[in-house]
Structure formats: C-alpha cells, structure tokens
PDB file of C-alpha atoms in Angstrom:
ATOM      1  CA  UNK A   1       0.000   0.000   0.000  1.00  0.00           C
ATOM      2  CA  UNK A   2       1.226   3.428  -0.934  1.00  0.00           C
ATOM      3  CA  UNK A   3       1.756   5.913   1.911  1.00  0.00           C
ATOM      4  CA  UNK A   4      -0.572   8.900   2.018  1.00  0.00           C
ATOM      5  CA  UNK A   5       1.167  12.033   0.783  1.00  0.00           C
ATOM      6  CA  UNK A   6      -1.544  14.614   1.188  1.00  0.00           C
ATOM      7  CA  UNK A   7      -3.273  15.888   4.226  1.00  0.00           C
ATOM      8  CA  UNK A   8      -6.467  14.054   5.211  1.00  0.00           C
ATOM      9  CA  UNK A   9      -8.247  17.372   5.450  1.00  0.00           C
ATOM     10  CA  UNK A  10      -9.067  19.361   2.374  1.00  0.00           C
ATOM     11  CA  UNK A  11      -8.802  23.127   2.133  1.00  0.00           C
ATOM     12  CA  UNK A  12     -12.263  23.178   0.437  1.00  0.00           C
ATOM     13  CA  UNK A  13     -15.174  23.635   2.767  1.00  0.00           C
ATOM     14  CA  UNK A  14     -18.153  21.519   1.761  1.00  0.00           C
ATOM     15  CA  UNK A  15     -21.303  23.477   0.966  1.00  0.00           C
ATOM     16  CA  UNK A  16     -24.187  22.522   3.186  1.00  0.00           C
ATOM     17  CA  UNK A  17     -27.556  22.053   1.536  1.00  0.00           C
ATOM     18  CA  UNK A  18     -29.229  24.763   3.611  1.00  0.00           C
ATOM     19  CA  UNK A  19     -26.382  27.114   4.104  1.00  0.00           C
ATOM     20  CA  UNK A  20     -27.208  30.338   5.994  1.00  0.00           C
ATOM     21  CA  UNK A  21     -26.859  32.421   2.811  1.00  0.00           C
ATOM     22  CA  UNK A  22     -29.925  30.940   1.090  1.00  0.00           C
ATOM     23  CA  UNK A  23     -33.345  31.750   2.498  1.00  0.00           C
ATOM     24  CA  UNK A  24     -35.598  28.887   3.475  1.00  0.00           C
ATOM     25  CA  UNK A  25     -38.483  30.894   4.895  1.00  0.00           C
ATOM     26  CA  UNK A  26     -40.481  33.153   2.576  1.00  0.00           C
ATOM     27  CA  UNK A  27     -43.267  35.524   3.529  1.00  0.00           C
ATOM     28  CA  UNK A  28     -45.654  35.498   0.593  1.00  0.00           C
ATOM     29  CA  UNK A  29     -48.660  37.685  -0.121  1.00  0.00           C
ATOM     30  CA  UNK A  30     -51.049  35.544  -2.134  1.00  0.00           C
ATOM     31  CA  UNK A  31     -53.570  36.747  -4.735  1.00  0.00           C
ATOM     32  CA  UNK A  32     -56.289  36.422  -2.097  1.00  0.00           C
ATOM     33  CA  UNK A  33     -54.288  39.092  -0.188  1.00  0.00           C
ATOM     34  CA  UNK A  34     -53.491  36.763   2.728  1.00  0.00           C
ATOM     35  CA  UNK A  35     -49.857  36.777   3.844  1.00  0.00           C
ATOM     36  CA  UNK A  36     -48.397  33.404   4.801  1.00  0.00           C
ATOM     37  CA  UNK A  37     -44.881  32.400   5.809  1.00  0.00           C
ATOM     38  CA  UNK A  38     -43.835  29.326   3.825  1.00  0.00           C
ATOM     39  CA  UNK A  39     -40.937  27.054   4.743  1.00  0.00           C
ATOM     40  CA  UNK A  40     -39.314  26.156   1.428  1.00  0.00           C
ATOM     41  CA  UNK A  41     -36.355  24.258   2.884  1.00  0.00           C
ATOM     42  CA  UNK A  42     -37.545  21.064   1.201  1.00  0.00           C
ATOM     43  CA  UNK A  43     -36.982  22.700  -2.213  1.00  0.00           C
ATOM     44  CA  UNK A  44     -33.543  22.985  -3.858  1.00  0.00           C
ATOM     45  CA  UNK A  45     -31.966  26.351  -3.102  1.00  0.00           C
ATOM     46  CA  UNK A  46     -31.921  27.420  -6.742  1.00  0.00           C
ATOM     47  CA  UNK A  47     -35.661  26.744  -7.152  1.00  0.00           C
ATOM     48  CA  UNK A  48     -36.979  28.522  -4.047  1.00  0.00           C
ATOM     49  CA  UNK A  49     -37.291  32.023  -5.480  1.00  0.00           C
ATOM     50  CA  UNK A  50     -39.220  30.884  -8.542  1.00  0.00           C
ATOM     51  CA  UNK A  51     -41.466  28.667  -6.404  1.00  0.00           C
ATOM     52  CA  UNK A  52     -42.117  31.606  -4.068  1.00  0.00           C
ATOM     53  CA  UNK A  53     -43.094  33.729  -7.111  1.00  0.00           C
ATOM     54  CA  UNK A  54     -45.421  30.960  -8.261  1.00  0.00           C
ATOM     55  CA  UNK A  55     -46.999  30.727  -4.803  1.00  0.00           C
ATOM     56  CA  UNK A  56     -47.592  34.495  -4.859  1.00  0.00           C
ATOM     57  CA  UNK A  57     -49.619  34.069  -8.051  1.00  0.00           C
ATOM     58  CA  UNK A  58     -52.003  31.613  -6.318  1.00  0.00           C
ATOM     59  CA  UNK A  59     -54.526  31.761  -3.483  1.00  0.00           C
ATOM     60  CA  UNK A  60     -53.331  30.693  -0.050  1.00  0.00           C
ATOM     61  CA  UNK A  61     -54.007  27.101   1.002  1.00  0.00           C
ATOM     62  CA  UNK A  62     -57.115  27.962   3.044  1.00  0.00           C
ATOM     63  CA  UNK A  63     -58.687  30.004   0.230  1.00  0.00           C
ATOM     64  CA  UNK A  64     -57.759  27.374  -2.340  1.00  0.00           C
ATOM     65  CA  UNK A  65     -59.425  24.640  -0.265  1.00  0.00           C
ATOM     66  CA  UNK A  66     -62.531  26.777   0.254  1.00  0.00           C
ATOM     67  CA  UNK A  67     -62.771  27.490  -3.486  1.00  0.00           C
ATOM     68  CA  UNK A  68     -62.219  23.835  -4.332  1.00  0.00           C
ATOM     69  CA  UNK A  69     -64.923  22.735  -1.898  1.00  0.00           C
ATOM     70  CA  UNK A  70     -67.255  25.340  -3.389  1.00  0.00           C
ATOM     71  CA  UNK A  71     -66.460  24.073  -6.874  1.00  0.00           C
ATOM     72  CA  UNK A  72     -67.293  20.532  -5.794  1.00  0.00           C
ATOM     73  CA  UNK A  73     -70.678  21.675  -4.493  1.00  0.00           C
ATOM     74  CA  UNK A  74     -71.479  23.596  -7.676  1.00  0.00           C
ATOM     75  CA  UNK A  75     -70.244  20.687  -9.808  1.00  0.00           C
ATOM     76  CA  UNK A  76     -72.466  18.296  -7.866  1.00  0.00           C
ATOM     77  CA  UNK A  77     -75.446  20.621  -8.356  1.00  0.00           C
ATOM     78  CA  UNK A  78     -74.709  20.875 -12.082  1.00  0.00           C
ATOM     79  CA  UNK A  79     -74.349  17.100 -12.374  1.00  0.00           C
ATOM     80  CA  UNK A  80     -77.597  16.491 -10.470  1.00  0.00           C
ATOM     81  CA  UNK A  81     -79.452  18.931 -12.750  1.00  0.00           C
ATOM     82  CA  UNK A  82     -77.926  17.323 -15.856  1.00  0.00           C
ATOM     83  CA  UNK A  83     -78.869  13.831 -14.684  1.00  0.00           C
ATOM     84  CA  UNK A  84     -82.410  14.970 -13.862  1.00  0.00           C
ATOM     85  CA  UNK A  85     -82.805  16.420 -17.369  1.00  0.00           C
ATOM     86  CA  UNK A  86     -81.371  13.244 -18.929  1.00  0.00           C
ATOM     87  CA  UNK A  87     -83.668  11.122 -16.751  1.00  0.00           C
ATOM     88  CA  UNK A  88     -86.691  13.123 -17.819  1.00  0.00           C
ATOM     89  CA  UNK A  89     -85.723  12.838 -21.497  1.00  0.00           C
ATOM     90  CA  UNK A  90     -85.179   9.073 -21.077  1.00  0.00           C
ATOM     91  CA  UNK A  91     -88.566   8.643 -19.368  1.00  0.00           C
ATOM     92  CA  UNK A  92     -90.364  10.635 -22.077  1.00  0.00           C
ATOM     93  CA  UNK A  93     -88.578   8.635 -24.781  1.00  0.00           C
ATOM     94  CA  UNK A  94     -89.442   5.323 -23.086  1.00  0.00           C
ATOM     95  CA  UNK A  95     -93.110   6.329 -22.899  1.00  0.00           C
ATOM     96  CA  UNK A  96     -93.197   7.574 -26.497  1.00  0.00           C
ATOM     97  CA  UNK A  97     -91.651   4.373 -27.894  1.00  0.00           C
ATOM     98  CA  UNK A  98     -93.409   2.030 -25.435  1.00  0.00           C
ATOM     99  CA  UNK A  99     -90.230   0.711 -23.858  1.00  0.00           C
ATOM    100  CA  UNK A 100     -90.828  -1.597 -20.880  1.00  0.00           C
ATOM    101  CA  UNK A 101     -89.640  -0.557 -17.427  1.00  0.00           C
ATOM    102  CA  UNK A 102     -86.243  -1.878 -16.477  1.00  0.00           C
ATOM    103  CA  UNK A 103     -85.620  -4.398 -13.710  1.00  0.00           C
ATOM    104  CA  UNK A 104     -82.815  -4.565 -11.196  1.00  0.00           C
ATOM    105  CA  UNK A 105     -81.530  -2.838  -8.081  1.00  0.00           C
ATOM    106  CA  UNK A 106     -83.354   0.419  -7.463  1.00  0.00           C
ATOM    107  CA  UNK A 107     -80.164   2.479  -7.308  1.00  0.00           C
ATOM    108  CA  UNK A 108     -79.184   1.682 -10.922  1.00  0.00           C
ATOM    109  CA  UNK A 109     -82.604   1.823 -12.582  1.00  0.00           C
ATOM    110  CA  UNK A 110     -82.222   5.491 -13.536  1.00  0.00           C
ATOM    111  CA  UNK A 111     -78.687   4.911 -14.782  1.00  0.00           C
ATOM    112  CA  UNK A 112     -79.916   1.976 -16.858  1.00  0.00           C
ATOM    113  CA  UNK A 113     -82.745   4.050 -18.357  1.00  0.00           C
ATOM    114  CA  UNK A 114     -80.358   6.860 -19.294  1.00  0.00           C
ATOM    115  CA  UNK A 115     -77.858   4.379 -20.752  1.00  0.00           C
ATOM    116  CA  UNK A 116     -80.569   2.641 -22.803  1.00  0.00           C
ATOM    117  CA  UNK A 117     -81.868   5.975 -24.071  1.00  0.00           C
ATOM    118  CA  UNK A 118     -78.408   7.198 -25.102  1.00  0.00           C
ATOM    119  CA  UNK A 119     -77.396   3.969 -26.820  1.00  0.00           C
ATOM    120  CA  UNK A 120     -80.667   3.357 -28.649  1.00  0.00           C
ATOM    121  CA  UNK A 121     -81.052   6.934 -29.896  1.00  0.00           C
ATOM    122  CA  UNK A 122     -77.405   6.966 -31.022  1.00  0.00           C
ATOM    123  CA  UNK A 123     -77.930   3.635 -32.776  1.00  0.00           C
ATOM    124  CA  UNK A 124     -81.002   4.977 -34.585  1.00  0.00           C
ATOM    125  CA  UNK A 125     -78.999   7.983 -35.762  1.00  0.00           C
ATOM    126  CA  UNK A 126     -76.045   5.848 -36.882  1.00  0.00           C
ATOM    127  CA  UNK A 127     -77.980   3.020 -38.502  1.00  0.00           C
ATOM    128  CA  UNK A 128     -81.097   4.694 -39.921  1.00  0.00           C
ATOM    129  CA  UNK A 129     -80.603   8.446 -40.195  1.00  0.00           C
ATOM    130  CA  UNK A 130     -76.937   8.388 -41.251  1.00  0.00           C
ATOM    131  CA  UNK A 131     -76.715   4.733 -42.261  1.00  0.00           C
ATOM    132  CA  UNK A 132     -78.245   2.337 -44.754  1.00  0.00           C
ATOM    133  CA  UNK A 133     -81.027   0.831 -42.628  1.00  0.00           C
ATOM    134  CA  UNK A 134     -84.661   1.530 -43.395  1.00  0.00           C
ATOM    135  CA  UNK A 135     -87.503   1.866 -40.892  1.00  0.00           C
ATOM    136  CA  UNK A 136     -88.546  -1.789 -41.294  1.00  0.00           C
ATOM    137  CA  UNK A 137     -85.071  -2.945 -40.199  1.00  0.00           C
ATOM    138  CA  UNK A 138     -85.233  -0.608 -37.238  1.00  0.00           C
ATOM    139  CA  UNK A 139     -88.700  -1.802 -36.145  1.00  0.00           C
ATOM    140  CA  UNK A 140     -87.348  -5.365 -35.988  1.00  0.00           C
ATOM    141  CA  UNK A 141     -84.392  -4.232 -33.896  1.00  0.00           C
ATOM    142  CA  UNK A 142     -86.654  -2.129 -31.684  1.00  0.00           C
ATOM    143  CA  UNK A 143     -88.687  -5.230 -30.788  1.00  0.00           C
ATOM    144  CA  UNK A 144     -85.470  -6.940 -29.707  1.00  0.00           C
ATOM    145  CA  UNK A 145     -84.531  -3.846 -27.678  1.00  0.00           C
ATOM    146  CA  UNK A 146     -87.809  -4.127 -25.773  1.00  0.00           C
ATOM    147  CA  UNK A 147     -86.915  -7.654 -24.629  1.00  0.00           C
ATOM    148  CA  UNK A 148     -83.803  -6.507 -22.719  1.00  0.00           C
ATOM    149  CA  UNK A 149     -85.132  -5.269 -19.394  1.00  0.00           C
ATOM    150  CA  UNK A 150     -82.178  -5.820 -17.045  1.00  0.00           C
ATOM    151  CA  UNK A 151     -80.882  -2.348 -16.101  1.00  0.00           C
ATOM    152  CA  UNK A 152     -77.390  -3.736 -15.468  1.00  0.00           C
ATOM    153  CA  UNK A 153     -77.124  -4.891 -19.082  1.00  0.00           C
ATOM    154  CA  UNK A 154     -77.789  -1.380 -20.368  1.00  0.00           C
ATOM    155  CA  UNK A 155     -75.321   0.106 -17.864  1.00  0.00           C
ATOM    156  CA  UNK A 156     -72.686  -2.411 -19.012  1.00  0.00           C
ATOM    157  CA  UNK A 157     -73.202  -1.263 -22.618  1.00  0.00           C
ATOM    158  CA  UNK A 158     -72.981   2.478 -21.830  1.00  0.00           C
ATOM    159  CA  UNK A 159     -69.631   2.884 -23.619  1.00  0.00           C
ATOM    160  CA  UNK A 160     -70.478   0.677 -26.592  1.00  0.00           C
ATOM    161  CA  UNK A 161     -70.445   1.968 -30.143  1.00  0.00           C
ATOM    162  CA  UNK A 162     -73.955   2.704 -31.378  1.00  0.00           C
ATOM    163  CA  UNK A 163     -73.436   0.628 -34.505  1.00  0.00           C
ATOM    164  CA  UNK A 164     -72.654  -2.411 -32.328  1.00  0.00           C
ATOM    165  CA  UNK A 165     -76.142  -2.496 -30.787  1.00  0.00           C
ATOM    166  CA  UNK A 166     -77.545  -5.269 -33.047  1.00  0.00           C
ATOM    167  CA  UNK A 167     -74.607  -7.541 -32.237  1.00  0.00           C
ATOM    168  CA  UNK A 168     -74.801  -6.720 -28.527  1.00  0.00           C
ATOM    169  CA  UNK A 169     -78.506  -7.549 -28.491  1.00  0.00           C
ATOM    170  CA  UNK A 170     -77.777 -10.900 -30.154  1.00  0.00           C
ATOM    171  CA  UNK A 171     -75.197 -11.643 -27.464  1.00  0.00           C
ATOM    172  CA  UNK A 172     -77.605 -10.889 -24.590  1.00  0.00           C
ATOM    173  CA  UNK A 173     -78.518 -13.914 -22.504  1.00  0.00           C
ATOM    174  CA  UNK A 174     -81.863 -15.036 -21.091  1.00  0.00           C
ATOM    175  CA  UNK A 175     -80.837 -13.433 -17.784  1.00  0.00           C
ATOM    176  CA  UNK A 176     -80.890 -10.037 -19.527  1.00  0.00           C
ATOM    177  CA  UNK A 177     -84.353 -10.570 -20.974  1.00  0.00           C
ATOM    178  CA  UNK A 178     -87.483  -9.854 -19.008  1.00  0.00           C
ATOM    179  CA  UNK A 179     -90.151 -12.377 -18.184  1.00  0.00           C
ATOM    180  CA  UNK A 180     -93.017 -10.191 -19.356  1.00  0.00           C
ATOM    181  CA  UNK A 181     -94.891 -10.912 -22.545  1.00  0.00           C
ATOM    182  CA  UNK A 182     -92.864  -9.166 -25.274  1.00  0.00           C
ATOM    183  CA  UNK A 183     -95.988  -8.842 -27.434  1.00  0.00           C
ATOM    184  CA  UNK A 184     -97.498  -5.582 -26.284  1.00  0.00           C
TER     185      UNK A 184
END
C-alpha cells in the first residue's frame, strides 16, 4: 500500500444544503391578499425564489381549499341537474316508444334508463338516419330492444359503439331478458 502524501483534510469547505446564505423561509402575499410564511427548505436552493413567485400568483391554502370545496358543491349541483334532465328525457322517450320498465336494483334503474336511451337513440342515428337501414329494419331491432329489461345490461353497454347495438342484443342472454310478454 502506498503511503498517504496529502493531508487528510481538504482546504475546500463543503457546501451545506441549507447554508445560511440561502433563504428557506419566505413571507408570501397571495392573490387572495393573505400573507403566509412558507418554509421552502424542502426545495432545492436554486428553485426557491421561482417557487415563491409561483406561490404568490395563487390563493393561499385555506382560500384554495374553500374554493375547491365550493367548486365541488357547484359541480355536484350541475351534475344532479344534468342527470335529472337526462332522466326526464329518457322517461319521455321510453313512454313515447313504449319501452318496458327496467328491472334490477333500485339504485341503478335510472342509470340503466339513461344508458338505454343514449345507446338506442345513437344507434337509430347511426344506422337509420346516417346509415343504410330503413324503418322496417329498425322496427325489428326495436322489438329486440324491448326484450332486454335488465338495467345492469344497459349500464354495461354504456360505452359501446352505437353501430354495435344489433350484435350486442344478439349476445344478450336469457338473464338479460325480461319475463313479461314481449308482445305488447
């Protein structure tokens, strides 16, 4: 082994991560006009100033949470109103075209009705209005649609392509079909 020729101590002082020359605590006035002291010691020293600037362009945590919670409430109200309108449209459509009521757990009946309405109306548009089917073809398919009364089946098909409806109806099992007389 070669003998050590240099001193074990270096004349370079290591730089500590949070040296006293770089601020770690920033007092920030947010856009909501609240002033908050933020500890940014968990950020790299060269990124603290830009992060502090970014924080100043945002609401403080309390205001942000309050706004977010308010947005959730308004979003829930909007969604409830949208679902109510869709449910009403689905019920009117089901009455107009003499669709049987769906069967299944009460909590998914509305979802199943909306899913059936969306899929069947989209299929009519794709196959008859924009497609090559005539009304006689559609009437035959519509009779098959009336036989599927399990709400869960319609919910399961909610993301299906409208043009796939005839094939999906063919694949439905006896469990998906109602026990009522299909001849109105």
